[in-house]
Amino acid sequence: AAKQAGKNRLCLFDAEADQHARGVLKSVDDIRSGLARDEFVLFYQPKVNLKTGECIGVEALIRWQHPEKGLLAPGLFLPLIEQHELGVQLGQWVIAEAFRQYMLWQQHDIQMAISVNIAANHLQQANFAEQLKQICHQFPAVPPSMLELEIVETSALQDIDYILGTMKSCAALGVTFSLDDFGTGYSSLSYLKRLPISTLKLDQSFVRDILTDIDDLAILQGVSGLAEAFKLATIAEGVETDAHIKKLLEIGYYFGQGYGIARPMPAEQFPIWLTNRTIAKAGLLDY
Ligand code: C2E
Ligand code: MG
Ligand code: MG
Ligand code: MG
């Protein structure tokens, strides 16, 4: 599978140098107009059961179809608006768009859970749960339990008690939570104790070298034990090769996503991917 991943590149987001050459965006106003002109789009990356190959959901990843600069990765524009009111607006757009996409796929008999990345800053907004409820009402045909929110900690969570309240309101709707890039940044073990988290997403930086780096392997094994103790699910990011899959299965990681399985793709591509891929053989995937 990994051998084929390069052939069929739907997007060029790993070509970071290329994007920098096009010039980094400087203006919040640019992003505001982009939103007004409906230039943002979500790509979807499958999450699979590494053993069976079954697709268990997709992660929505934002891109900006910029009129002059082309398709831009989130790293080029999200940091600009992270602490800005516009970041919250864009976050709202992403959630609503995920609901809309679920509905569209549903019309083609595809019921696929969607994970949306949500900045800690956004989750901490006073009316987060209320606004989520409104989106749910806008899409009555979509079960809110299809939504998983991946908490991205671009900053530390400020008020745990407050966030706990928000998360409980969301959980009451059926929405679930995961901690993204677990083990990096600000994520803290005390969150596991206090917040209704269902899944730990292991950052790709720990997965990349598991075949050769015994420290990364130790981290993955440790987190797996932690997850078991807290009754949490785990999913590995950055699964790029069949050797990664094999090793992950050996150490008890049964779910993963990464270029070796599928790259993030436009929404209309997903049903085709879902139909075309072949099923796993003896734990090794060959899509
Ligand atoms: P993330 O949530 O950890 O998403 C994984 C990133 O790794 C994505 O980059 C994905 O394209 C990339 N990736 C997936 N598989 C592989 C692999 O096998 N190898 C490598 N090297 N990379 C892989 P992307 O789409 O550029 O997104 C970067 C980050 O931007 C995301 O990291 C997430 O933190 C943030 N992000 C993306 N979309 C949104 C959004 O709608 N809202 C917010 N708040 N953040 C978002
Ligand atoms: Mg994520
Ligand atoms: Mg992540
Ligand atoms: Mg990551």
Short mmCIF file of C-alpha atoms and ligand atoms in Angstrom, two decimals:
data_model
loop_
_atom_site.label_atom_id
_atom_site.label_comp_id
_atom_site.label_asym_id
_atom_site.label_seq_id
_atom_site.Cartn_x
_atom_site.Cartn_y
_atom_site.Cartn_z
CA ALA A 1 0.00 0.00 0.00
CA ALA A 2 2.74 2.44 0.93
CA LYS A 3 4.43 1.82 -2.40
CA GLN A 4 1.29 2.96 -4.15
CA ALA A 5 0.67 5.95 -1.94
CA GLY A 6 3.04 8.11 -3.93
CA LYS A 7 1.47 7.28 -7.29
CA ASN A 8 -1.88 8.74 -6.81
CA ARG A 9 -1.33 11.94 -4.94
CA LEU A 10 -4.52 13.85 -4.50
CA CYS A 11 -2.85 16.67 -2.68
CA LEU A 12 0.61 18.00 -2.14
CA PHE A 13 0.55 18.92 1.48
CA ASP A 14 3.80 17.26 2.27
CA ALA A 15 5.49 19.52 -0.24
CA GLU A 16 5.85 22.20 2.40
CA ALA A 17 8.80 23.85 0.74
CA ASP A 18 6.68 24.39 -2.33
CA GLN A 19 4.01 26.12 -0.30
CA HIS A 20 6.45 28.37 1.44
CA ALA A 21 7.73 29.36 -1.97
CA ARG A 22 4.25 30.62 -2.78
CA GLY A 23 4.46 33.00 0.12
CA VAL A 24 3.02 32.79 3.59
CA LEU A 25 -0.31 34.47 4.15
CA LYS A 26 -0.18 37.45 6.38
CA SER A 27 -3.62 38.85 6.69
CA VAL A 28 -6.55 37.85 8.83
CA ASP A 29 -8.71 39.83 6.38
CA ASP A 30 -7.65 37.47 3.58
CA ILE A 31 -9.00 34.58 5.59
CA ARG A 32 -12.17 36.47 6.37
CA SER A 33 -12.81 37.06 2.67
CA GLY A 34 -11.94 33.44 1.96
CA LEU A 35 -14.67 32.39 4.35
CA ALA A 36 -17.11 34.88 2.83
CA ARG A 37 -16.31 33.57 -0.66
CA ASP A 38 -16.72 29.98 0.48
CA GLU A 39 -13.18 29.02 -0.46
CA PHE A 40 -12.58 26.58 2.37
CA VAL A 41 -13.04 22.90 1.80
CA LEU A 42 -12.76 19.76 3.88
CA PHE A 43 -10.69 16.78 2.80
CA TYR A 44 -11.33 13.45 4.47
CA GLN A 45 -8.80 10.89 5.64
CA PRO A 46 -10.02 7.37 6.45
CA LYS A 47 -9.39 5.78 9.84
CA VAL A 48 -9.25 2.02 9.65
CA ASN A 49 -9.17 -1.12 11.72
CA LEU A 50 -5.60 -2.20 11.00
CA LYS A 51 -6.46 -5.87 11.29
CA THR A 52 -9.53 -6.07 9.09
CA GLY A 53 -9.09 -2.98 6.94
CA GLU A 54 -12.59 -1.83 7.82
CA CYS A 55 -13.04 1.92 7.64
CA ILE A 56 -14.28 3.10 11.04
CA GLY A 57 -14.56 6.79 10.24
CA VAL A 58 -12.94 9.74 8.54
CA GLU A 59 -11.11 12.78 9.83
CA ALA A 60 -12.08 16.11 8.28
CA LEU A 61 -9.03 18.23 7.44
CA ILE A 62 -9.46 21.79 6.28
CA ARG A 63 -7.87 23.22 3.16
CA TRP A 64 -8.17 26.61 1.57
CA GLN A 65 -8.79 26.72 -2.16
CA HIS A 66 -7.09 30.07 -2.58
CA PRO A 67 -7.86 31.86 -5.87
CA GLU A 68 -4.20 32.75 -6.48
CA LYS A 69 -2.12 30.53 -4.22
CA GLY A 70 -3.90 27.26 -4.90
CA LEU A 71 -4.82 24.64 -2.34
CA LEU A 72 -3.37 25.61 1.04
CA ALA A 73 -2.73 23.35 4.03
CA PRO A 74 -4.08 24.39 7.45
CA GLY A 75 -0.60 24.99 8.82
CA LEU A 76 -0.38 28.01 6.53
CA PHE A 77 -3.46 29.84 7.75
CA LEU A 78 -4.80 28.40 11.01
CA PRO A 79 -1.96 29.71 13.21
CA LEU A 80 -2.85 33.24 12.06
CA ILE A 81 -6.36 33.07 13.45
CA GLU A 82 -5.94 30.67 16.35
CA GLN A 83 -6.60 33.19 19.09
CA HIS A 84 -8.87 35.25 16.89
CA GLU A 85 -12.66 35.38 16.76
CA LEU A 86 -12.31 34.28 13.13
CA GLY A 87 -10.82 30.98 14.31
CA VAL A 88 -14.07 30.31 16.15
CA GLN A 89 -16.11 31.22 13.06
CA LEU A 90 -14.07 28.92 10.86
CA GLY A 91 -14.38 26.17 13.46
CA GLN A 92 -18.17 26.57 13.37
CA TRP A 93 -18.09 26.34 9.61
CA VAL A 94 -16.07 23.11 9.78
CA ILE A 95 -18.54 21.42 12.13
CA ALA A 96 -21.55 22.47 10.03
CA GLU A 97 -19.79 21.34 6.85
CA ALA A 98 -19.09 17.92 8.41
CA PHE A 99 -22.80 17.55 9.21
CA ARG A 100 -23.70 18.55 5.66
CA GLN A 101 -21.21 16.03 4.24
CA TYR A 102 -22.53 13.25 6.45
CA MET A 103 -25.99 13.98 5.07
CA LEU A 104 -24.75 13.87 1.47
CA TRP A 105 -22.94 10.56 1.97
CA GLN A 106 -25.96 9.20 3.79
CA GLN A 107 -27.98 9.80 0.63
CA HIS A 108 -25.56 7.35 -1.02
CA ASP A 109 -26.01 4.82 1.77
CA ILE A 110 -22.74 5.66 3.45
CA GLN A 111 -23.03 6.27 7.17
CA MET A 112 -19.57 7.33 8.18
CA ALA A 113 -18.48 8.81 11.51
CA ILE A 114 -16.66 12.09 11.04
CA SER A 115 -13.95 13.49 13.29
CA VAL A 116 -13.49 17.23 13.37
CA ASN A 117 -10.45 18.98 14.79
CA ILE A 118 -11.34 21.56 17.34
CA ALA A 119 -8.93 24.05 18.88
CA ALA A 120 -8.96 24.10 22.67
CA ASN A 121 -9.56 27.82 22.35
CA HIS A 122 -12.79 27.20 20.44
CA LEU A 123 -14.04 24.59 22.88
CA GLN A 124 -13.57 27.15 25.64
CA GLN A 125 -15.93 29.66 24.04
CA ALA A 126 -18.91 30.48 26.21
CA ASN A 127 -21.57 29.23 23.80
CA PHE A 128 -19.82 26.24 22.25
CA ALA A 129 -22.36 23.60 23.29
CA GLU A 130 -25.27 25.88 22.37
CA GLN A 131 -23.90 26.44 18.87
CA LEU A 132 -23.29 22.75 18.42
CA LYS A 133 -26.90 22.12 19.38
CA GLN A 134 -28.02 24.60 16.74
CA ILE A 135 -26.05 22.80 14.07
CA CYS A 136 -27.64 19.52 15.17
CA HIS A 137 -31.08 21.12 14.76
CA GLN A 138 -30.12 22.35 11.30
CA PHE A 139 -29.43 18.75 10.26
CA PRO A 140 -32.16 16.66 11.88
CA ALA A 141 -31.36 13.67 9.63
CA VAL A 142 -27.82 13.47 10.97
CA PRO A 143 -27.24 11.60 14.25
CA PRO A 144 -24.96 13.81 16.40
CA SER A 145 -23.25 10.62 17.58
CA MET A 146 -21.56 10.50 14.17
CA LEU A 147 -19.41 13.43 15.34
CA GLU A 148 -16.15 13.04 17.19
CA LEU A 149 -14.30 16.16 18.26
CA GLU A 150 -10.51 15.86 18.24
CA ILE A 151 -9.21 18.34 20.74
CA VAL A 152 -6.17 20.07 19.32
CA GLU A 153 -4.22 21.80 22.01
CA THR A 154 -2.66 24.81 20.43
CA SER A 155 -2.81 26.26 23.90
CA ALA A 156 -3.32 24.77 27.33
CA LEU A 157 -6.90 24.24 28.47
CA GLN A 158 -7.67 27.21 30.70
CA ASP A 159 -10.56 26.31 32.93
CA ILE A 160 -11.01 22.57 33.27
CA ASP A 161 -14.23 22.85 35.26
CA TYR A 162 -15.81 25.01 32.62
CA ILE A 163 -14.65 22.78 29.76
CA LEU A 164 -15.91 19.75 31.62
CA GLY A 165 -19.39 21.32 31.65
CA THR A 166 -19.22 22.04 27.92
CA MET A 167 -18.00 18.55 27.13
CA LYS A 168 -20.77 16.99 29.20
CA SER A 169 -23.40 18.99 27.30
CA CYS A 170 -21.90 17.83 24.00
CA ALA A 171 -21.62 14.24 25.22
CA ALA A 172 -25.33 14.38 26.15
CA LEU A 173 -26.02 14.92 22.44
CA GLY A 174 -23.99 11.81 21.64
CA VAL A 175 -20.84 13.58 20.50
CA THR A 176 -17.54 11.94 21.53
CA PHE A 177 -14.08 13.37 22.18
CA SER A 178 -10.52 12.39 21.48
CA LEU A 179 -7.23 13.99 22.45
CA ASP A 180 -5.27 14.72 19.30
CA ASP A 181 -1.48 14.49 18.99
CA PHE A 182 -1.44 12.81 22.37
CA GLY A 183 1.93 12.96 24.03
CA THR A 184 2.96 16.24 22.46
CA GLY A 185 2.18 19.81 23.33
CA TYR A 186 0.04 20.57 26.31
CA SER A 187 -1.83 17.34 26.83
CA SER A 188 -1.84 16.43 30.47
CA LEU A 189 -2.57 13.18 32.24
CA SER A 190 -4.96 14.96 34.59
CA TYR A 191 -7.30 15.47 31.60
CA LEU A 192 -7.74 11.73 31.37
CA LYS A 193 -8.91 11.68 34.93
CA ARG A 194 -11.36 14.53 34.62
CA LEU A 195 -12.60 14.90 31.06
CA PRO A 196 -14.94 12.59 29.13
CA ILE A 197 -12.35 11.53 26.55
CA SER A 198 -12.96 8.31 24.59
CA THR A 199 -9.86 8.06 22.43
CA LEU A 200 -6.19 8.93 22.47
CA LYS A 201 -4.68 9.76 19.10
CA LEU A 202 -1.00 8.95 19.14
CA ASP A 203 0.97 11.62 17.38
CA GLN A 204 2.69 10.59 14.18
CA SER A 205 6.06 11.65 15.58
CA PHE A 206 5.93 8.61 17.88
CA VAL A 207 4.80 6.25 15.14
CA ARG A 208 7.23 7.17 12.36
CA ASP A 209 10.27 5.34 13.77
CA ILE A 210 8.72 2.53 15.81
CA LEU A 211 10.66 -0.07 13.86
CA THR A 212 14.02 1.35 14.84
CA ASP A 213 13.55 3.63 17.82
CA ILE A 214 13.10 1.75 21.08
CA ASP A 215 12.16 4.94 22.91
CA ASP A 216 9.21 5.60 20.60
CA LEU A 217 8.21 1.97 20.94
CA ALA A 218 8.34 2.34 24.73
CA ILE A 219 6.15 5.44 24.57
CA LEU A 220 3.55 3.66 22.43
CA GLN A 221 3.53 0.68 24.76
CA GLY A 222 3.25 2.91 27.81
CA VAL A 223 0.37 4.87 26.36
CA SER A 224 -1.34 1.64 25.41
CA GLY A 225 -1.19 0.56 29.04
CA LEU A 226 -2.48 3.92 30.17
CA ALA A 227 -5.35 3.74 27.68
CA GLU A 228 -6.27 0.28 28.90
CA ALA A 229 -6.29 1.43 32.51
CA PHE A 230 -8.54 4.37 31.66
CA LYS A 231 -10.67 2.27 29.26
CA LEU A 232 -9.82 4.50 26.34
CA ALA A 233 -9.49 3.58 22.70
CA THR A 234 -6.29 4.39 20.85
CA ILE A 235 -5.57 5.27 17.26
CA ALA A 236 -2.17 5.74 15.65
CA GLU A 237 -1.50 8.63 13.29
CA GLY A 238 1.09 8.64 10.53
CA VAL A 239 0.79 4.99 9.50
CA GLU A 240 2.89 5.07 6.35
CA THR A 241 4.03 1.51 5.68
CA ASP A 242 2.90 -2.09 6.00
CA ALA A 243 5.74 -2.56 8.48
CA HIS A 244 4.16 0.12 10.66
CA ILE A 245 0.85 -1.73 10.54
CA LYS A 246 2.46 -5.02 11.47
CA LYS A 247 4.36 -3.52 14.38
CA LEU A 248 1.34 -1.58 15.65
CA LEU A 249 -0.78 -4.73 15.66
CA GLU A 250 1.97 -6.56 17.54
CA ILE A 251 1.94 -4.01 20.35
CA GLY A 252 -1.82 -3.75 20.60
CA TYR A 253 -2.76 -0.80 18.39
CA TYR A 254 -5.71 -1.87 16.27
CA PHE A 255 -6.70 1.41 14.66
CA GLY A 256 -4.75 3.79 12.50
CA GLN A 257 -4.69 6.39 9.82
CA GLY A 258 -1.91 7.55 7.55
CA TYR A 259 -0.61 7.92 4.03
CA GLY A 260 0.09 4.16 3.89
CA ILE A 261 -3.65 3.55 4.16
CA ALA A 262 -5.08 6.59 2.43
CA ARG A 263 -4.25 10.24 2.01
CA PRO A 264 -6.77 12.93 2.84
CA MET A 265 -9.10 13.15 -0.17
CA PRO A 266 -11.91 15.33 -1.48
CA ALA A 267 -15.38 14.30 -0.30
CA GLU A 268 -16.46 13.03 -3.71
CA GLN A 269 -13.47 10.68 -3.83
CA PHE A 270 -14.32 8.93 -0.57
CA PRO A 271 -17.19 6.70 -1.77
CA ILE A 272 -14.95 5.54 -4.62
CA TRP A 273 -12.10 4.74 -2.24
CA LEU A 274 -14.52 2.89 0.02
CA THR A 275 -15.76 0.72 -2.84
CA ASN A 276 -12.43 0.06 -4.49
CA ARG A 277 -10.20 -0.92 -1.66
CA THR A 278 -9.64 -4.60 -1.05
CA ILE A 279 -9.88 -6.26 2.30
CA ALA A 280 -6.92 -7.06 4.51
CA LYS A 281 -5.07 -10.33 4.18
CA ALA A 282 -3.47 -11.84 7.24
CA GLY A 283 -3.29 -8.48 8.98
CA LEU A 284 -1.41 -6.83 6.14
CA LEU A 285 -3.33 -4.29 4.17
CA ASP A 286 -3.23 -3.98 0.46
CA TYR A 287 -5.64 -1.34 -0.71
P1 C2E B 1 -3.85 16.46 12.83
O1 C2E B 1 -5.24 16.62 13.29
O2 C2E B 1 -2.91 15.74 13.72
O3 C2E B 1 -3.98 15.79 11.40
C1 C2E B 1 -3.00 14.96 10.85
C2 C2E B 1 -2.14 15.69 9.85
O4 C2E B 1 -1.14 14.78 9.37
C3 C2E B 1 -2.88 16.14 8.60
O5 C2E B 1 -2.18 17.27 8.07
C4 C2E B 1 -2.71 14.96 7.66
O6 C2E B 1 -2.83 15.31 6.30
C5 C2E B 1 -1.31 14.55 7.99
N1 C2E B 1 -1.07 13.12 7.79
C6 C2E B 1 -1.97 12.12 7.74
N2 C2E B 1 -1.37 10.93 7.56
C7 C2E B 1 -0.05 11.17 7.49
C8 C2E B 1 1.10 10.33 7.30
O7 C2E B 1 1.02 9.13 7.16
N3 C2E B 1 2.31 10.96 7.31
C9 C2E B 1 2.45 12.31 7.46
N4 C2E B 1 3.67 12.82 7.45
N5 C2E B 1 1.38 13.12 7.65
C10 C2E B 1 0.14 12.57 7.66
P2 C2E B 1 -2.97 18.59 7.68
O8 C2E B 1 -4.22 18.25 6.97
O9 C2E B 1 -1.99 19.51 7.04
O10 C2E B 1 -3.39 19.18 9.09
C11 C2E B 1 -2.44 19.63 10.01
C12 C2E B 1 -3.09 19.98 11.33
O11 C2E B 1 -3.94 21.10 11.18
C13 C2E B 1 -3.98 18.89 11.89
O12 C2E B 1 -3.18 17.91 12.52
C14 C2E B 1 -4.84 19.68 12.86
O13 C2E B 1 -4.15 19.90 14.05
C15 C2E B 1 -4.97 21.00 12.11
N6 C2E B 1 -6.28 21.02 11.43
C16 C2E B 1 -6.63 20.49 10.24
N7 C2E B 1 -7.92 20.77 9.94
C17 C2E B 1 -8.40 21.49 10.98
C18 C2E B 1 -9.66 22.08 11.28
O14 C2E B 1 -10.65 21.97 10.55
N8 C2E B 1 -9.74 22.75 12.48
C19 C2E B 1 -8.69 22.88 13.33
N9 C2E B 1 -8.87 23.56 14.48
N10 C2E B 1 -7.50 22.33 13.08
C20 C2E B 1 -7.35 21.64 11.93
MG MG B 2 -6.67 15.53 14.12
MG MG B 3 -3.30 14.51 15.17
MG MG B 4 -0.39 15.00 14.63
#
